[in-house]
Coordinates of C-alpha atoms in Angstrom, one line a residue:
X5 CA -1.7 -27.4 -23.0
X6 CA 1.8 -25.9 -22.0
X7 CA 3.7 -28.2 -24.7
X8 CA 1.1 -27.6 -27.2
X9 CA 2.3 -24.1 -26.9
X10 CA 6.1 -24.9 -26.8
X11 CA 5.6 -26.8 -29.7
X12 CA 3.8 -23.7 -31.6
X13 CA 7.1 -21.5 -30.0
X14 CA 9.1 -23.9 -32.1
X15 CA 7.2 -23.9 -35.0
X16 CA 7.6 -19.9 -35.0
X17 CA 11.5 -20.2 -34.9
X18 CA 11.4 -22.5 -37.7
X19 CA 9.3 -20.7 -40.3
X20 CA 10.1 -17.8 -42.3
X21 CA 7.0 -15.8 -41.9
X22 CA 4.9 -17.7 -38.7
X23 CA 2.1 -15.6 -38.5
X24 CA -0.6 -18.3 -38.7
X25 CA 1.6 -20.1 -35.7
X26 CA 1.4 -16.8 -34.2
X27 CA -1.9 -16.4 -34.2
X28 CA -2.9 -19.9 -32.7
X29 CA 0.5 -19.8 -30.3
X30 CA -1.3 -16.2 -29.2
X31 CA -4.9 -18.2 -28.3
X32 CA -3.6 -21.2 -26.6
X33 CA -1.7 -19.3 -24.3
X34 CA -4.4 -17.5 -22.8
X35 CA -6.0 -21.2 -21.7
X36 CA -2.3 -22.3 -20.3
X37 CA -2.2 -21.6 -16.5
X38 CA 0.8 -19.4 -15.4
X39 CA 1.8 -22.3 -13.1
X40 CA 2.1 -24.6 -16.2
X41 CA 4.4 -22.1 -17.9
X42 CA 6.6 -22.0 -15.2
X43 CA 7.2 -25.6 -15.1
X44 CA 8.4 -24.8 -18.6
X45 CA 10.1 -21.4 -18.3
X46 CA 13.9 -23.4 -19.0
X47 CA 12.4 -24.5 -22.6
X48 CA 11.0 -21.0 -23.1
X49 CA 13.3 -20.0 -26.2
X50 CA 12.1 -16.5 -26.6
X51 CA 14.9 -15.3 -29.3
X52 CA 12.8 -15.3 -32.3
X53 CA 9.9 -13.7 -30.8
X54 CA 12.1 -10.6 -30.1
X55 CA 13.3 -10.8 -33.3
X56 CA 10.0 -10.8 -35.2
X57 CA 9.5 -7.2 -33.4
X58 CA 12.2 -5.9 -36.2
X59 CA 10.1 -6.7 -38.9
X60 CA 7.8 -3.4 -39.1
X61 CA 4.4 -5.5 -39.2
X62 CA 2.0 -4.0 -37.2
X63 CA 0.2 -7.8 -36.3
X64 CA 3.3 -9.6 -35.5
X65 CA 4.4 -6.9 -33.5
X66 CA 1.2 -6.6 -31.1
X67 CA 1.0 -10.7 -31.5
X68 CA 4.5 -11.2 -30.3
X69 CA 3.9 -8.6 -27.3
X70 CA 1.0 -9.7 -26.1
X71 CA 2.8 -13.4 -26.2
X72 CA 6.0 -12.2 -24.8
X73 CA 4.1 -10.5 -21.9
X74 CA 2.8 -13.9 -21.1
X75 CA 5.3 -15.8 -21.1
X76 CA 7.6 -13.4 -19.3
X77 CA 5.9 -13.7 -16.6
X78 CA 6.4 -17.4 -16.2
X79 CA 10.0 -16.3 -16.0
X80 CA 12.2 -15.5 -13.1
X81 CA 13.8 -11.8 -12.9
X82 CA 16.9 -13.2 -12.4
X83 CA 16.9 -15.6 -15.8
X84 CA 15.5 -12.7 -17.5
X85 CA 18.2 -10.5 -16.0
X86 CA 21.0 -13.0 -16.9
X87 CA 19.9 -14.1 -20.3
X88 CA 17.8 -11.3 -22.2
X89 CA 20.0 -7.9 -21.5
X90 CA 20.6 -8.0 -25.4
X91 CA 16.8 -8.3 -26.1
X92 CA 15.5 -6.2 -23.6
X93 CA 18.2 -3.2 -24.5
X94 CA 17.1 -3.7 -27.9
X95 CA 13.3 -3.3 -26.6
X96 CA 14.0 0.1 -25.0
X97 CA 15.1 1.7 -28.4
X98 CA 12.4 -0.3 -30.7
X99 CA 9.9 2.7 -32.7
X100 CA 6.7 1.1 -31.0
X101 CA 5.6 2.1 -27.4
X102 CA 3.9 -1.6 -26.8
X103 CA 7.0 -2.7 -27.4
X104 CA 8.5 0.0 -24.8
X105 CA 6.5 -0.4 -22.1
X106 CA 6.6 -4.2 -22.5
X107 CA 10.4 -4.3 -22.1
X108 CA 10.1 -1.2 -19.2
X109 CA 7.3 -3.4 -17.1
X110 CA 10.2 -6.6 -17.4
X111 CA 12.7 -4.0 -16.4
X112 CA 10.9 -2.9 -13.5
X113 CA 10.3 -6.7 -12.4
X114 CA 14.5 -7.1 -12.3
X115 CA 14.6 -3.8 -10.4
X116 CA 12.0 -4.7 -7.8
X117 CA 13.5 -8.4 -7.4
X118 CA 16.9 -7.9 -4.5
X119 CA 18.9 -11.2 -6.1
X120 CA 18.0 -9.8 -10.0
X121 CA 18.8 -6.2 -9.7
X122 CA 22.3 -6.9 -8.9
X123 CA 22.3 -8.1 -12.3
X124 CA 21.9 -4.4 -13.7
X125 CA 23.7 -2.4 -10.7
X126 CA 26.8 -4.2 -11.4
X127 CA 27.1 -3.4 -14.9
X128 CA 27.3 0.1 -14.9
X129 CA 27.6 -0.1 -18.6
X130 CA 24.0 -1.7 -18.8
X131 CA 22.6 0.4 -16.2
X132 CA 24.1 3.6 -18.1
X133 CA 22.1 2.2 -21.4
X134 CA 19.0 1.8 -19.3
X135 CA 18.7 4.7 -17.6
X136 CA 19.6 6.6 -21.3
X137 CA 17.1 5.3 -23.5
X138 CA 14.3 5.9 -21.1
X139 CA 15.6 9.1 -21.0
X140 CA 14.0 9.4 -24.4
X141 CA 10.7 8.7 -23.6
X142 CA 7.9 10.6 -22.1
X143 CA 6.1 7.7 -21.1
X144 CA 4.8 7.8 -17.2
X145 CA 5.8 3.9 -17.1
X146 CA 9.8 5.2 -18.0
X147 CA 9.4 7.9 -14.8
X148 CA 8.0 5.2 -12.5
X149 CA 11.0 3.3 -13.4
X150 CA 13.4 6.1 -13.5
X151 CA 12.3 6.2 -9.8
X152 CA 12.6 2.3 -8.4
X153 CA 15.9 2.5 -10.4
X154 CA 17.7 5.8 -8.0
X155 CA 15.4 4.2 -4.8
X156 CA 18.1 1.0 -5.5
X157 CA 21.0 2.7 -4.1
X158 CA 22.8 5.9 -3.7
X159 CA 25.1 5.4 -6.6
X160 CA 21.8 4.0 -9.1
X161 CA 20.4 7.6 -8.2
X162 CA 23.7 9.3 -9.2
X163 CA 23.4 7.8 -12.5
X164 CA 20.1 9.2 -12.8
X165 CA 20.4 12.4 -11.6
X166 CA 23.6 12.6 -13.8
X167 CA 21.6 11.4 -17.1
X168 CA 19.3 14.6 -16.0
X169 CA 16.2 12.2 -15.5
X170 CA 15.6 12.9 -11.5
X171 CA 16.3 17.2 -12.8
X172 CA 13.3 16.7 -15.6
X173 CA 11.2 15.1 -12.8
X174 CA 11.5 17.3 -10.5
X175 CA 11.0 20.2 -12.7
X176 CA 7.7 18.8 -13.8
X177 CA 6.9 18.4 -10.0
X178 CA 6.9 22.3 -9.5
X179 CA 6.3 23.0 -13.7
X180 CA 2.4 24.7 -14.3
X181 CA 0.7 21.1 -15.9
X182 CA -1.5 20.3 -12.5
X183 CA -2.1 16.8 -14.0
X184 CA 1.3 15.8 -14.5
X185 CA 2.5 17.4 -11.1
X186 CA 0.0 15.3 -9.9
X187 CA 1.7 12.2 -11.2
X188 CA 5.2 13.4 -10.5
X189 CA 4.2 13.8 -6.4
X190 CA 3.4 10.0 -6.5
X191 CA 7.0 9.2 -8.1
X192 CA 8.3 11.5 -5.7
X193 CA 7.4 9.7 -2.5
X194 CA 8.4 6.6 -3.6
X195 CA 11.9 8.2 -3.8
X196 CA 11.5 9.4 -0.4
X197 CA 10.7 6.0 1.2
X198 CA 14.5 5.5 0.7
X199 CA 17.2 7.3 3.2
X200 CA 19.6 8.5 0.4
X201 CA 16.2 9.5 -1.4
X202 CA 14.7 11.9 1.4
X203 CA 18.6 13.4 1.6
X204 CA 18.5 14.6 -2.1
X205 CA 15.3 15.3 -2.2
X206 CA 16.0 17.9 1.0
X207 CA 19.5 19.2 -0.5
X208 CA 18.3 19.9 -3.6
X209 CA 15.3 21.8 -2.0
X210 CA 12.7 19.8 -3.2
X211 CA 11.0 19.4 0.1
X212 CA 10.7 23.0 0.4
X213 CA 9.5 24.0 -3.1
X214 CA 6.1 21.5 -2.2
X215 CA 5.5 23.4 1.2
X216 CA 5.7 26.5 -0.7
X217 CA 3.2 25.5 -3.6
X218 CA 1.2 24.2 -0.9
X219 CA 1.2 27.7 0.6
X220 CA 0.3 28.8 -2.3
X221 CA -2.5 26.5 -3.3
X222 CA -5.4 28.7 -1.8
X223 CA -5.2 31.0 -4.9
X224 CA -5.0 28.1 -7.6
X225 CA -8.3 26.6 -8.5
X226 CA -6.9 23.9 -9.5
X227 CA -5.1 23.0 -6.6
X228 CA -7.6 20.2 -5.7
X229 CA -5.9 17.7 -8.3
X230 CA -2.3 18.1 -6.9
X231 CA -3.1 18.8 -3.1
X232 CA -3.6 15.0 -2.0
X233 CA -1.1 14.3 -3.2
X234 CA 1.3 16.8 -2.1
X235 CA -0.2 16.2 2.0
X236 CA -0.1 12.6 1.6
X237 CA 4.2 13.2 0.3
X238 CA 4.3 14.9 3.6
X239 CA 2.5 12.4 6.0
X240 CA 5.0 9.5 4.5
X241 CA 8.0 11.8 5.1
X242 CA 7.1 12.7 9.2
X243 CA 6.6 9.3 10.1
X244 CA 10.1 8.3 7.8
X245 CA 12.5 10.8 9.3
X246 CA 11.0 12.8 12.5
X247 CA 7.1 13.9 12.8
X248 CA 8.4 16.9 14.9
X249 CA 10.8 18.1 13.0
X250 CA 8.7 18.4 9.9
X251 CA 5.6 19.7 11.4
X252 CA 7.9 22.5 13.2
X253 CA 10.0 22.8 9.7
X254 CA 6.6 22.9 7.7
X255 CA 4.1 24.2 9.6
X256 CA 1.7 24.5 6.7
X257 CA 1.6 20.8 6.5
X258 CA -0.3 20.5 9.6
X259 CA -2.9 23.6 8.9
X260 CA -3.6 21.9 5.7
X261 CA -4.2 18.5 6.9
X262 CA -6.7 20.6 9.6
X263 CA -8.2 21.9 6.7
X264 CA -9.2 19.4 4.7
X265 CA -10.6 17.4 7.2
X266 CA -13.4 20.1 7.3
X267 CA -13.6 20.0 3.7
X268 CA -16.4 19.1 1.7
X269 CA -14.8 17.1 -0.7
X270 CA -14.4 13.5 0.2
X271 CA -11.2 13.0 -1.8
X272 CA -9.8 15.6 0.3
X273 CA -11.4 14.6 3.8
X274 CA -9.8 11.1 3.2
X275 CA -6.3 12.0 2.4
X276 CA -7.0 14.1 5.3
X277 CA -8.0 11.4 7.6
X278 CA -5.5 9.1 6.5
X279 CA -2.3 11.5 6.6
X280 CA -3.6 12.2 10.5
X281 CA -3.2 8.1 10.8
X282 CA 0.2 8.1 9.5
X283 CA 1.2 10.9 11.8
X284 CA -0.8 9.7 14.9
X285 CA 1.1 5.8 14.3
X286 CA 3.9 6.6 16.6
X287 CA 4.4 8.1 20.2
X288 CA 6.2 11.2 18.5
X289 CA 3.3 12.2 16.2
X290 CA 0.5 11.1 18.6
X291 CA 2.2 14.0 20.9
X292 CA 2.8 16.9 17.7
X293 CA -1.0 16.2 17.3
X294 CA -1.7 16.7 21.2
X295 CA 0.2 20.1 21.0
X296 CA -2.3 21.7 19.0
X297 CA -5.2 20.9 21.5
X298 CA -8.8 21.5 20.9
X299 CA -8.0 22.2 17.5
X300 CA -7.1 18.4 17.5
X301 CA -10.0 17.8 19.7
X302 CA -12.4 19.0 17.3
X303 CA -10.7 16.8 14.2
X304 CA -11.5 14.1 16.4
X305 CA -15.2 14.6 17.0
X306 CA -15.1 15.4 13.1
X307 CA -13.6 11.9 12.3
X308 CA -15.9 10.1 14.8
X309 CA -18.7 11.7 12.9
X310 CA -17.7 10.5 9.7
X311 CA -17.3 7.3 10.8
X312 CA -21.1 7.0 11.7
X313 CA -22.0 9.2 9.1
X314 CA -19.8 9.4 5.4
X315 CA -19.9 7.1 2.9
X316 CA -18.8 3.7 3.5
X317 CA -15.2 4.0 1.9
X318 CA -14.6 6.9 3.8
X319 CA -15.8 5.4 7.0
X320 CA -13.6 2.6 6.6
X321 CA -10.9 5.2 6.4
X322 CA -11.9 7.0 9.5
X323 CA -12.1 3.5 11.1
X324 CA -8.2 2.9 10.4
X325 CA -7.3 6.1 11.1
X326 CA -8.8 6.0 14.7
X327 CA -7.0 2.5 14.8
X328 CA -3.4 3.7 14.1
X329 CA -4.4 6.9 16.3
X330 CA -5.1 5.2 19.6
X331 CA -2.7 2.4 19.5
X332 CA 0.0 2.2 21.8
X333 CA 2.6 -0.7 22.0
X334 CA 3.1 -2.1 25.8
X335 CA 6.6 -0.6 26.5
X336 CA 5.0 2.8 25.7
X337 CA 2.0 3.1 28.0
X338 CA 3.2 5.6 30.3
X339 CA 0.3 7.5 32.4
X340 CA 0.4 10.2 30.2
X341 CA 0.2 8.5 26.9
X342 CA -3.0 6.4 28.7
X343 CA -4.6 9.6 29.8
X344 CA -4.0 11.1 26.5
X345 CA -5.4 8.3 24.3
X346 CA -8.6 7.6 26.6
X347 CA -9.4 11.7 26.2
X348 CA -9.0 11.4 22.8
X349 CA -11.5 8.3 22.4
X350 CA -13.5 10.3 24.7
X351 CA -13.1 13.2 22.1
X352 CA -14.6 10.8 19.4
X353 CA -18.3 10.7 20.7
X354 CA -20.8 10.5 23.9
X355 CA -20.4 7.2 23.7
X356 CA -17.5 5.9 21.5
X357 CA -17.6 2.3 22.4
X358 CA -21.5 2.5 21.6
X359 CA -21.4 3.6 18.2
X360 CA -18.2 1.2 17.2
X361 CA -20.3 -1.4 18.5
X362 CA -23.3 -0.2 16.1
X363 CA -21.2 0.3 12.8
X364 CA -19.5 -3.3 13.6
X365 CA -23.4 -4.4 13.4
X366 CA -23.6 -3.2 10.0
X367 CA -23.9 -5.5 7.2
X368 CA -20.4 -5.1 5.3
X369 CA -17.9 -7.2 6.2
X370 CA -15.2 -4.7 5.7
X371 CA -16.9 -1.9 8.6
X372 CA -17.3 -5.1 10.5
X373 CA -13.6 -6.1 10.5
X374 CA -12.5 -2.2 10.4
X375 CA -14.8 -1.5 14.1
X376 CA -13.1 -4.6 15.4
X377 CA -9.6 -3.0 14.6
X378 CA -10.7 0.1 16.9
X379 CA -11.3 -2.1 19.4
X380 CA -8.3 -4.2 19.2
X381 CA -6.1 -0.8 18.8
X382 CA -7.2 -0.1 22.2
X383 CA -7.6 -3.6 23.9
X384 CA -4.4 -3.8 25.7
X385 CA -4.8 -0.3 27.5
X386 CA -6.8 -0.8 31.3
X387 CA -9.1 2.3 30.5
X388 CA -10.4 0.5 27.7
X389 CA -10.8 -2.6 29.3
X390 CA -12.9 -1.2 31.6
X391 CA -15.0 0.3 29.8
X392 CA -15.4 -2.8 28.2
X393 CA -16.1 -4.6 31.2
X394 CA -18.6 -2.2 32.1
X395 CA -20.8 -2.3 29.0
X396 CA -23.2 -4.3 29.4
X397 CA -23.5 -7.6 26.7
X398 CA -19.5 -6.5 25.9
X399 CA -17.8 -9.3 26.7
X400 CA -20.5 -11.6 25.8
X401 CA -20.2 -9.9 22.4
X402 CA -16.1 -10.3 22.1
X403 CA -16.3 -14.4 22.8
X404 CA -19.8 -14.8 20.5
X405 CA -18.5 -16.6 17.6
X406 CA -22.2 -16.8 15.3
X407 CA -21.7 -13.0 14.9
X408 CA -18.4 -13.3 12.3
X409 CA -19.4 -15.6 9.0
X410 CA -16.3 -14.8 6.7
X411 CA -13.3 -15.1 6.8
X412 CA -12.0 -11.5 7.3
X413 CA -14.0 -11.2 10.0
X414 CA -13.5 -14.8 11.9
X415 CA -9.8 -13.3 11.7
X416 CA -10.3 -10.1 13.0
X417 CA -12.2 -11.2 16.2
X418 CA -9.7 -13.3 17.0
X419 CA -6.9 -10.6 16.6
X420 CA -9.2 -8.8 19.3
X421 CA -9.6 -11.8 21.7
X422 CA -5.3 -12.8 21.2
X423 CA -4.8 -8.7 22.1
X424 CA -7.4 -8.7 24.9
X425 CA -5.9 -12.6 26.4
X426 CA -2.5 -11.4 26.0
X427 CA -2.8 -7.9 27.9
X428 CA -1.4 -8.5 31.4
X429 CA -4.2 -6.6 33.1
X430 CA -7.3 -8.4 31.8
X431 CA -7.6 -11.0 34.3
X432 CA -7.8 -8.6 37.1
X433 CA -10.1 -6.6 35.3
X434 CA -12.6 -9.0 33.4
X435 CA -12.4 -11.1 35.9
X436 CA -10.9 -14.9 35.6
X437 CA -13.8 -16.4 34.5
X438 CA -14.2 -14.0 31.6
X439 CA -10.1 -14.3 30.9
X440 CA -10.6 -18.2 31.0
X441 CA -13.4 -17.6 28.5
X442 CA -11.0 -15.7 26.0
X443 CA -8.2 -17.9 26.5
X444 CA -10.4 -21.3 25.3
X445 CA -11.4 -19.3 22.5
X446 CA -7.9 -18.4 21.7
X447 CA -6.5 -21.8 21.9
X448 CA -9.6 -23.4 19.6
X449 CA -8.5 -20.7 17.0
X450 CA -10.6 -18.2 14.9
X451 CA -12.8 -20.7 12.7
X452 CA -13.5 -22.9 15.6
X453 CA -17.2 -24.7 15.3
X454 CA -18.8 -26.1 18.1
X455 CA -20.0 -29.5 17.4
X456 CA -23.9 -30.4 17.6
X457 CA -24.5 -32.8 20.5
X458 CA -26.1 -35.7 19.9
X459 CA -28.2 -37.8 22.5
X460 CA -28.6 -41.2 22.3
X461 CA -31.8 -42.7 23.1
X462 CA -31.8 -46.2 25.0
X463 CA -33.2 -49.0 22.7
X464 CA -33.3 -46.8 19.4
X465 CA -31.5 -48.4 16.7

């Protein structure tokens, strides 16, 4: 099939006007496996296929396209990056935006592969062209790119902010369309994920124009399409440079994540519930989020609701939240940390380990696995492990392997059993027939089946 289609790529080059070959080279690619394709990538000869896009012929252009998307993606970002600059510079000037955003989703390949986008960094020349002709467009594919290309490096950002790109972002970030600030927030985290990122974003005062539209987001009914996103920029940022620091710097950040939890709408109660995970995934946050005390206490209770009670998405989210919340690495289990993360699973429920237990009975693999997380979150901690221990059918339920039937969930009792085996305290407190018990089912692995016995019966043939 694959050099059935190299042949038609030849027969293309050859002709004059191909668009017959075209046609059929378009349909027999969609039956050629992208493996295949690959095996071919060094006979891919791809020059008259760009060239065809000059010729102002509306079905050769979306033919060639849709066949170029193909088979660039047999192809390595590197060999792109090294042997189709010309084509794809050409691309980023061409009249049609299929062709555009074909050449900007190839560009964006080489930019997100570490040996290809050497390739463009160290031809400033090339880079300089880049970052220019996208400058022309208003497409949202030419911001997202805009934005993996200053995320490279500090000096890739400094020929974006100097085209003005980065400037026109931003000032559609804070500008009056709610949908496109919307879009622009996403963009904008992205760029903070990076150190030199977070350092313009703060000395150009970025970070403080957000907290003061989210101050001001109470008066704007239409605050609901920007707000996620602007609370989730903030969650990403604390747990990136320091969750104090922010949540003392931006104090609103905090009262709006409180909020929304209480909110009615479910987009807003998850990006709620999932910014509190982010926060709550290391020591630092776990403590900003102790400081403000029964108000935290009642978020809890809140989420541990939801998580019986919302809609299954939403539980799931509460699930992992509860997960990052209550997790605490070995070398950090001080006694205060242990009393503080026992009260808050306390704070979840009258009976927390109860009603994990109940939702990981339910019949969806994915609030199986996400009940089993809880659990494993706080398996290594002797207050859990107690509690376990004291439940009665608990440990019998932990080492019962006809519970689990896929995958997912085969894997994600045995991440429980491996955390519970490997916790230095177990064997004292389960006992070392119990720890025996986990370590046999850790050593015959999470999709172990227990053979049938057979008997033989004397004289039966």
């Amino acid at each position: 099939m694959a050099a059935q289609a190299l042949a038609l790529l030849r027969e293309v080059a050859r002709l004059e006007a191909p668009l017959e070959e075209l046609r059929a080279l378009h349909s027999v690619l969609q039956a050629v496996p992208l493996n295949e394709l690959r095996e071919q990538a060094a006979e891919l000869r791809l020059g008259p296929l760009f060239s065809l896009l000059n010729e102002n012929h509306r079905e050769k252009t979306t033919l060639c396209v849709s066949i170029l998307e193909r088979l660039l993606q047999a192809m390595e970002p590197v060999h792109m990056a090294r042997n189709l600059r010309v084509d794809l510079q050409r691309g980023l000037i061409h009249p049609d935006d299929s062709v555009k955003i074909l050449t900007l989703s190839q560009i964006g390949r080489i930019v997100e592969n570490s040996d290809a986008v050497p390739e463009i960094l160290n031809n400033a020349e090339l880079l300089k062209q880049i970052v220019y002709c996208i400058g022309g467009e208003n497409l949202s594919v030419a911001k997202a790119l805009i934005v993996e290309i200053s995320s490279v490096s500090p000096e890739s950002l400094n020929y974006c902010t100097t085209s003005g790109l980065v400037t026109q972002l931003l000032r559609e970030l804070t500008g009056e369309d709610v949908l496109v600030r919307a879009t622009c927030i996403e963009m904008v985290t992205s760029l903070a994920y990076t150190h030199h990122g977070r350092q313009y974003l703060a000395q150009e005062g970025v970070i403080d124009q957000i907290s003061n539209i989210i101050v001001g987001a109470d008066s704007d009914p239409f605050s609901s399409f920007y707000l996620p996103g602007f609370v989730k920029f903030f969650g990403n940022l604390a747990v990136m440079d320091s969750p104090q620091q922010i949540c003392e710097r931006y104090p609103i950040f905090v009262e709006k994540v409180f909020e929304m939890t209480e909110s009615q709408d479910p987009t807003m109660t998850g990006v709620a519930v999932d910014t509190v995970g982010i926060l709550g995934s290391n020591v630092e946050g776990k403590q900003v989020l102790q400081k403000t005390g029964t108000r935290f206490e009642r978020l809890l209770m809140r989420i541990g609701h939801q998580s019986k009670n919302a809609p299954v998405e939403l539980k799931i989210r509460c699930l992992d939240a509860i997960s990052s919340l209550l997790y605490l690495p070995p070398e950090q289990q001080t006694d205060d940390l242990l009393r503080m993360t026992e009260s808050w699973f306390s704070a979840l429920s009258r009976d927390p380990l109860e009603l994990f237990r109940g939702i990981s009975s339910q019949p969806f693999p994915e609030l199986h696995c996400a009940a089993l997380k809880v659990f494993t979150a706080i398996a290594n901690q002797p207050w859990a492990q107690k509690l376990m221990f004291n439940s009665p059918g608990f440990v019998e339920y932990v080492v019962d392997r006809s519970v689990e039937h896929d995958k997912a969930s085969k894997d994600a009792k045995y991440e429980l059993v491996k955390a519970l085996a490997n916790s230095k305290t177990i064997a004292e407190i389960f006992g070392n027939p119990n720890y025996l018990r986990l370590r046999t089912y850790l050593s015959e692995g999470p999709y172990y089946v227990k053979p049938v016995s057979t008997t033989a019966v004397e004289g039966a043939e």
